[in-house]
CSV table of C-alpha atoms and ligand atoms in Angstrom, one decimal:
chain,number,residue,atom,x,y,z
A,15,MET,CA,144.7,152.4,66.7
A,16,ASN,CA,146.7,153.6,69.7
A,17,THR,CA,149.9,155.5,69.5
A,18,PRO,CA,152.8,153.0,69.2
A,19,LEU,CA,154.4,152.2,72.5
A,20,TYR,CA,158.1,151.4,72.4
A,21,GLN,CA,158.7,151.5,76.1
A,22,SER,CA,156.4,152.0,79.1
A,23,ASN,CA,157.3,154.2,82.0
A,24,LEU,CA,154.8,153.7,84.8
A,25,LYS,CA,155.3,155.6,88.0
A,26,GLN,CA,152.7,153.6,89.9
A,27,PHE,CA,154.6,150.4,90.3
A,28,PRO,CA,158.3,149.4,90.5
A,29,LEU,CA,159.8,148.1,87.3
A,30,ILE,CA,161.3,144.7,87.8
A,31,ASN,CA,162.4,143.7,84.4
A,32,ARG,CA,162.5,145.0,80.8
A,33,GLY,CA,162.6,141.9,78.5
A,34,LYS,CA,163.0,142.2,74.8
A,35,VAL,CA,159.3,142.8,74.3
A,36,ARG,CA,157.7,143.0,77.8
A,37,ASP,CA,158.0,145.4,80.7
A,38,LEU,CA,157.3,143.8,84.0
A,39,TYR,CA,156.1,145.7,87.1
A,40,ALA,CA,155.5,144.5,90.6
A,41,VAL,CA,151.9,145.1,91.6
A,42,ASP,CA,152.3,143.4,95.0
A,43,ASP,CA,154.1,140.2,96.3
A,44,GLU,CA,151.7,138.0,94.4
A,45,HIS,CA,151.0,139.9,91.2
A,46,LEU,CA,152.8,141.4,88.2
A,47,LEU,CA,151.7,143.9,85.6
A,48,ILE,CA,153.0,142.7,82.2
A,49,ILE,CA,153.1,145.3,79.4
A,50,ALA,CA,153.6,143.9,75.9
A,51,SER,CA,155.3,146.8,74.2
A,52,ASP,CA,155.4,147.3,70.4
A,53,ARG,CA,159.1,146.4,70.4
A,54,LEU,CA,160.2,143.7,67.9
A,55,SER,CA,163.3,141.5,68.4
A,56,ALA,CA,164.9,139.6,65.6
A,57,PHE,CA,168.0,137.4,66.0
A,58,ASP,CA,167.7,138.3,69.7
A,59,VAL,CA,168.3,142.0,69.0
A,60,VAL,CA,165.6,144.5,69.8
A,61,LEU,CA,165.1,146.7,66.8
A,62,PRO,CA,165.0,150.5,67.3
A,63,GLN,CA,161.4,151.1,66.0
A,64,PRO,CA,158.0,149.9,67.3
A,65,ILE,CA,155.6,147.9,65.2
A,66,PRO,CA,152.2,149.7,65.6
A,67,SER,CA,149.6,147.7,67.5
A,68,LYS,CA,151.9,144.7,67.9
A,69,GLY,CA,151.7,144.7,71.8
A,70,GLU,CA,148.0,144.8,71.7
A,71,ILE,CA,147.7,142.0,69.2
A,72,LEU,CA,150.1,139.8,71.2
A,73,THR,CA,148.1,140.5,74.4
A,74,ARG,CA,144.7,139.8,72.9
A,75,LEU,CA,146.0,136.6,71.1
A,76,SER,CA,147.7,135.3,74.3
A,77,ASN,CA,144.5,135.9,76.3
A,78,PHE,CA,142.5,134.1,73.6
A,79,TRP,CA,144.7,131.0,73.8
A,80,PHE,CA,144.9,131.1,77.6
A,81,ALA,CA,141.1,130.7,77.6
A,82,ARG,CA,141.2,128.0,74.9
A,83,THR,CA,143.9,125.9,76.8
A,84,ARG,CA,142.4,126.2,80.3
A,85,HIS,CA,140.8,122.8,80.1
A,86,LEU,CA,144.3,121.4,79.7
A,87,ILE,CA,146.4,123.6,82.1
A,88,PRO,CA,145.9,126.5,84.5
A,89,ASN,CA,147.6,129.8,83.4
A,90,HIS,CA,149.0,132.9,85.1
A,91,LEU,CA,146.1,135.3,84.4
A,92,SER,CA,144.8,136.8,87.5
A,93,THR,CA,141.3,138.0,88.3
A,94,LEU,CA,142.6,141.5,88.7
A,95,ASN,CA,141.9,143.8,85.8
A,96,ALA,CA,144.7,146.0,84.5
A,97,GLU,CA,142.4,148.9,83.7
A,98,GLU,CA,141.0,148.9,87.2
A,99,ILE,CA,144.3,149.0,89.0
A,100,LEU,CA,145.9,151.7,86.8
A,101,ILE,CA,145.2,155.0,88.6
A,102,ASP,CA,146.5,157.4,85.9
A,103,ALA,CA,144.1,157.9,83.0
A,104,ASN,CA,147.0,158.7,80.7
A,105,ASP,CA,148.7,155.3,81.5
A,106,ARG,CA,145.4,153.5,80.8
A,107,GLN,CA,145.1,155.3,77.5
A,108,ARG,CA,148.8,154.8,76.5
A,109,LEU,CA,148.7,151.1,77.3
A,110,GLY,CA,145.5,150.3,75.6
A,111,GLU,CA,145.1,146.5,75.6
A,112,ARG,CA,148.8,145.9,76.2
A,113,ALA,CA,148.5,145.3,79.9
A,114,THR,CA,147.7,142.2,81.9
A,115,VAL,CA,147.8,141.4,85.6
A,116,VAL,CA,149.2,138.0,86.2
A,117,ARG,CA,150.1,135.8,89.2
A,118,ARG,CA,153.8,136.0,90.0
A,119,LEU,CA,155.1,132.5,89.5
A,120,GLN,CA,158.5,130.9,89.4
A,121,PRO,CA,159.4,130.7,85.7
A,122,LEU,CA,161.0,127.4,84.7
A,123,PRO,CA,164.3,127.9,82.8
A,124,ILE,CA,163.1,126.0,79.7
A,125,GLU,CA,161.6,127.0,76.4
A,126,ALA,CA,159.1,124.3,75.5
A,127,ILE,CA,159.3,124.2,71.7
A,128,VAL,CA,157.1,122.0,69.6
A,129,ARG,CA,157.7,121.6,65.9
A,130,GLY,CA,155.1,120.3,63.4
A,131,TYR,CA,157.1,121.2,60.3
A,132,LEU,CA,160.7,121.2,59.2
A,133,ILE,CA,161.9,124.8,59.1
A,134,GLY,CA,164.4,127.2,60.6
A,135,SER,CA,167.1,125.7,62.9
A,136,GLY,CA,165.2,122.3,62.7
A,137,TRP,CA,165.6,122.2,58.9
A,138,ASN,CA,169.3,123.2,59.2
A,139,ASP,CA,169.8,120.5,61.8
A,140,TYR,CA,168.1,117.9,59.6
A,141,ARG,CA,170.1,118.7,56.5
A,142,ARG,CA,173.3,118.3,58.4
A,143,THR,CA,172.5,115.2,60.5
A,144,GLY,CA,169.1,113.7,59.5
A,145,ARG,CA,167.9,114.5,63.0
A,146,VAL,CA,166.3,117.5,64.7
A,147,CYS,CA,167.6,118.1,68.2
A,148,GLY,CA,168.7,114.4,68.4
A,149,ILE,CA,165.3,113.1,67.2
A,150,SER,CA,165.7,110.9,64.1
A,151,LEU,CA,163.4,111.6,61.2
A,152,PRO,CA,162.6,109.8,57.9
A,153,ARG,CA,165.1,110.5,55.0
A,154,GLY,CA,164.3,112.7,52.1
A,155,LEU,CA,162.0,115.3,53.8
A,156,LEU,CA,161.8,118.6,52.0
A,157,GLN,CA,162.2,122.1,53.6
A,158,ALA,CA,158.9,123.0,55.4
A,159,ALA,CA,157.7,119.4,55.2
A,160,GLN,CA,155.1,118.3,57.8
A,161,LEU,CA,156.7,116.0,60.3
A,162,PRO,CA,155.2,112.5,60.7
A,163,GLU,CA,154.1,113.7,64.1
A,164,PRO,CA,154.9,116.9,66.1
A,165,ILE,CA,158.1,116.7,68.1
A,166,TYR,CA,159.2,118.3,71.4
A,167,THR,CA,162.6,120.0,71.2
A,168,PRO,CA,163.2,122.0,74.4
A,169,SER,CA,165.9,124.7,74.8
A,170,THR,CA,167.4,126.4,77.7
A,171,LYS,CA,166.5,130.1,78.4
A,172,ALA,CA,169.6,132.1,77.6
A,173,ALA,CA,170.7,135.1,79.7
A,174,ALA,CA,170.1,138.5,78.0
A,175,GLY,CA,172.4,139.0,75.1
A,176,SER,CA,173.1,135.4,74.3
A,177,HIS,CA,171.1,132.8,72.3
A,178,ASP,CA,169.0,129.9,73.6
A,179,ALA,CA,170.6,126.5,73.2
A,180,ASN,CA,168.7,123.3,72.2
A,181,VAL,CA,169.0,120.5,74.8
A,182,ALA,CA,167.8,116.9,75.1
A,183,PHE,CA,164.7,116.0,77.1
A,184,GLU,CA,167.0,114.3,79.7
A,185,TYR,CA,168.8,117.6,80.2
A,186,THR,CA,165.5,119.3,81.2
A,187,ALA,CA,164.7,116.4,83.5
A,188,ASN,CA,168.0,116.9,85.3
A,189,LEU,CA,167.4,120.6,85.5
A,190,ILE,CA,163.8,120.6,86.9
A,191,GLY,CA,163.1,117.0,87.8
A,192,ASN,CA,161.6,114.2,85.7
A,193,GLU,CA,158.0,114.8,86.7
A,194,LEU,CA,157.8,118.4,85.8
A,195,ALA,CA,159.9,117.9,82.6
A,196,THR,CA,157.5,115.1,81.5
A,197,GLN,CA,154.4,117.2,82.3
A,198,ILE,CA,155.8,120.1,80.3
A,199,ARG,CA,156.6,117.9,77.3
A,200,ASP,CA,153.2,116.2,77.3
A,201,MET,CA,151.3,119.4,77.9
A,202,SER,CA,153.2,121.3,75.2
A,203,LEU,CA,152.5,118.6,72.6
A,204,ALA,CA,148.8,118.4,73.6
A,205,MET,CA,148.4,122.2,73.3
A,206,TYR,CA,150.2,122.3,70.0
A,207,ILE,CA,148.0,119.5,68.5
A,208,GLU,CA,144.8,121.1,69.6
A,209,ALA,CA,145.8,124.6,68.5
A,210,ALA,CA,147.2,123.4,65.2
A,211,GLN,CA,143.9,121.8,64.3
A,212,TYR,CA,142.0,124.9,65.3
A,213,ALA,CA,144.3,127.2,63.3
A,214,TYR,CA,144.3,124.9,60.3
A,215,GLU,CA,140.5,125.3,60.0
A,216,ARG,CA,141.1,129.0,59.9
A,217,GLY,CA,143.7,129.1,57.2
A,218,ILE,CA,146.9,129.0,59.4
A,219,LEU,CA,149.5,126.3,59.7
A,220,ILE,CA,151.3,126.6,63.0
A,221,ALA,CA,154.8,125.4,61.9
A,222,ASP,CA,156.3,125.6,65.4
A,223,THR,CA,155.8,127.3,68.7
A,224,LYS,CA,157.3,127.9,72.1
A,225,PHE,CA,155.6,127.7,75.5
A,226,GLU,CA,156.8,128.9,78.8
A,227,PHE,CA,155.8,127.5,82.2
A,228,GLY,CA,156.0,128.5,85.8
A,229,VAL,CA,155.1,126.9,89.1
A,230,ASP,CA,153.2,128.3,92.1
A,231,ASN,CA,154.2,127.8,95.8
A,232,ASP,CA,152.7,124.3,95.7
A,233,GLY,CA,154.7,123.3,92.7
A,234,ARG,CA,151.7,123.3,90.4
A,235,LEU,CA,152.5,123.9,86.8
A,236,HIS,CA,151.0,126.9,85.0
A,237,LEU,CA,151.2,128.3,81.5
A,238,ILE,CA,152.9,131.8,81.6
A,239,ASP,CA,154.2,134.5,79.4
A,240,GLU,CA,152.7,134.6,75.9
A,241,VAL,CA,150.9,131.8,74.0
A,242,LEU,CA,150.7,130.9,70.3
A,243,THR,CA,151.4,134.4,69.1
A,244,PRO,CA,153.3,135.4,65.9
A,245,ASP,CA,156.3,136.2,68.2
A,246,SER,CA,156.4,132.8,69.8
A,247,SER,CA,155.4,130.8,66.7
A,248,ARG,CA,155.8,130.4,63.0
A,249,PHE,CA,152.4,130.9,61.3
A,250,TRP,CA,152.0,130.1,57.6
A,251,PRO,CA,149.0,130.7,55.4
A,252,VAL,CA,147.5,127.3,54.4
A,253,ASP,CA,146.8,128.5,50.9
A,254,HIS,CA,150.5,129.4,50.2
A,255,TYR,CA,152.0,126.3,51.7
A,256,ARG,CA,154.4,124.3,49.3
A,257,PRO,CA,156.9,121.9,50.8
A,258,GLY,CA,160.3,122.6,49.3
A,259,SER,CA,160.5,126.3,50.0
A,260,SER,CA,160.1,128.5,53.0
A,261,PRO,CA,156.4,129.7,53.0
A,262,PRO,CA,155.5,133.4,53.4
A,263,SER,CA,154.4,133.9,57.0
A,264,PHE,CA,152.3,135.9,59.5
A,265,ASP,CA,155.2,136.3,61.9
A,266,LYS,CA,158.5,138.0,62.1
A,267,GLN,CA,160.1,135.8,59.5
A,268,TYR,CA,159.2,138.6,57.1
A,269,VAL,CA,161.5,141.0,59.1
A,270,ARG,CA,164.2,138.3,59.4
A,271,ASP,CA,164.2,137.9,55.6
A,272,TYR,CA,164.5,141.6,55.1
A,273,LEU,CA,167.3,141.8,57.6
A,274,GLU,CA,169.2,139.0,55.8
A,275,THR,CA,169.4,141.3,52.8
A,276,LEU,CA,171.4,143.8,54.8
A,277,ASP,CA,175.1,143.9,55.7
A,278,TRP,CA,174.4,143.7,59.4
A,279,ASN,CA,176.3,141.4,61.8
A,280,LYS,CA,173.2,140.7,64.0
A,281,THR,CA,174.5,142.4,67.1
A,282,ALA,CA,173.0,145.5,68.8
A,283,PRO,CA,172.1,148.1,67.7
A,284,GLY,CA,169.7,146.7,65.1
A,285,PRO,CA,169.2,148.6,61.8
A,286,THR,CA,166.2,150.9,61.2
A,287,LEU,CA,163.5,149.3,59.1
A,288,PRO,CA,162.0,151.1,56.0
A,289,ILE,CA,158.5,152.3,56.7
A,290,THR,CA,157.0,149.8,54.2
A,291,VAL,CA,158.6,146.9,56.1
A,292,ILE,CA,157.1,148.2,59.4
A,293,ALA,CA,153.7,148.5,57.8
A,294,GLN,CA,153.9,145.1,56.2
A,295,THR,CA,154.9,143.5,59.5
A,296,ALA,CA,152.0,145.2,61.3
A,297,ALA,CA,149.7,144.0,58.6
A,298,ARG,CA,150.9,140.4,59.0
A,299,TYR,CA,150.4,140.4,62.8
A,300,ALA,CA,146.9,141.8,62.4
A,301,GLU,CA,146.0,139.2,59.7
A,302,ALA,CA,147.2,136.4,62.0
A,303,GLU,CA,144.8,137.8,64.7
A,304,ARG,CA,142.0,138.2,62.3
A,305,ARG,CA,142.2,134.7,61.0
A,306,LEU,CA,142.6,133.1,64.5
A,307,THR,CA,140.1,135.1,66.4
A,308,GLY,CA,137.8,136.6,63.7
A,309,ARG,CA,138.5,140.1,65.0
A,310,ALA,CA,137.0,142.3,62.3
A,311,ASP,CA,139.0,145.4,62.5
A,312,ALA,CA,142.4,143.7,61.7
A,313,LEU,CA,144.1,145.2,58.7
A,314,TYR,CA,144.3,143.8,55.2
A,315,CYS,CA,145.6,140.5,54.1
A,316,ALA,CA,149.3,140.4,54.1
A,317,THR,CA,149.6,137.6,51.6
A,318,ASN,CA,148.4,139.9,48.8
A,319,THR,CA,151.9,141.4,48.8
B,18,ATP,P1,163.3,135.9,78.3
B,18,ATP,O1,164.5,135.3,77.7
B,18,ATP,O2,163.5,136.2,79.8
B,18,ATP,O3,162.0,135.3,77.9
B,18,ATP,P2,162.3,138.0,76.7
B,18,ATP,O4,163.1,139.1,76.2
B,18,ATP,O5,161.7,137.0,75.8
B,18,ATP,O6,163.3,137.3,77.7
B,18,ATP,P3,159.9,139.1,77.4
B,18,ATP,O7,158.9,138.2,76.7
B,18,ATP,O8,160.1,140.5,76.9
B,18,ATP,O9,161.2,138.4,77.7
B,18,ATP,O10,159.5,139.3,79.0
B,18,ATP,C1,158.7,138.4,79.6
B,18,ATP,C2,159.4,137.9,80.9
B,18,ATP,O11,158.5,137.7,81.9
B,18,ATP,C3,160.0,136.5,80.6
B,18,ATP,O12,161.3,136.4,81.2
B,18,ATP,C4,159.1,135.5,81.3
B,18,ATP,O13,159.7,134.4,81.7
B,18,ATP,C5,158.6,136.4,82.5
B,18,ATP,N1,157.2,136.0,82.9
B,18,ATP,C6,156.1,135.9,82.1
B,18,ATP,N2,155.0,135.5,82.9
B,18,ATP,C7,155.5,135.5,84.2
B,18,ATP,C8,154.8,135.2,85.4
B,18,ATP,N3,153.5,134.9,85.5
B,18,ATP,N4,155.6,135.2,86.5
B,18,ATP,C9,156.9,135.5,86.5
B,18,ATP,N5,157.6,135.8,85.3
B,18,ATP,C10,156.9,135.8,84.2
B,19,MG,MG1,159.6,136.4,75.6
């Protein structure tokens, strides 16, 4: 395992953005170097400690899904190899498998969320209104129930420091045009359905997930950012799934649950996590990767705890 990486500081390329998790550098006019750090954000606050290996797991998993969704949609991965363009051997060593070179695309200001199960803000919405983001659902569904069919519930991408807001499909059509909005909705549902089937056979329920898209100069839609990772999705172990309660998970829900036990107002700075919570979180991310990709050196099964 590499040394944890909280923040990258490359000299070779200009830094253009530090997101909650990713550091973006400009390689040239057409390419970005994306570094997935080991930072973890919860409730949109970046916590002060790294989760060891998290950035590498997110990068490998995204690359895995980029390959598996290529028959549906092109993605931002470039043919340039990060290891080959990084001149400094220390940088290469520090970054490990956290770096990817991608095509610089125009990100669309929409989070394309697909939900297959009733949990999180969807469950809260349903309990209050019988609907999720304006979509009517059958009465009497339990927490974590599987929905009759997956639903598309987009949100806007909030500026740093604020939270994303759920919006109706029509809002996204006004924002980016009906054609692109429709393409994004249909593509998101198609990718979710295929991935959920694949993951189910490997012991993981994908409760929900979020995709991001960008367009190239010709307006062609591409999948960007990260795909079907424990940061962008809720992953539940199939064998612990019981409608009526929130299942244990392979994602950062475990950290959110811990944070809910604290007296913290969910604004920065975030609290420090006990070492056991960090280790358990790392183990959950590794277990998600092991189940989905079969990677053998992932750590032990987090559901034993
Ligand atoms: P945001 O709200 O902007 O997503 P974040 O904190 O989630 O913030 P990170 O995931 O840390 O962001 O950083 C990734 C950023 O890089 C996102 O803003 C994403 O839209 C952008 N991005 C990802 N892939 C590309 C690409 N191919 N071209 C341009 N921008 C990209
Ligand atoms: Mg992000």
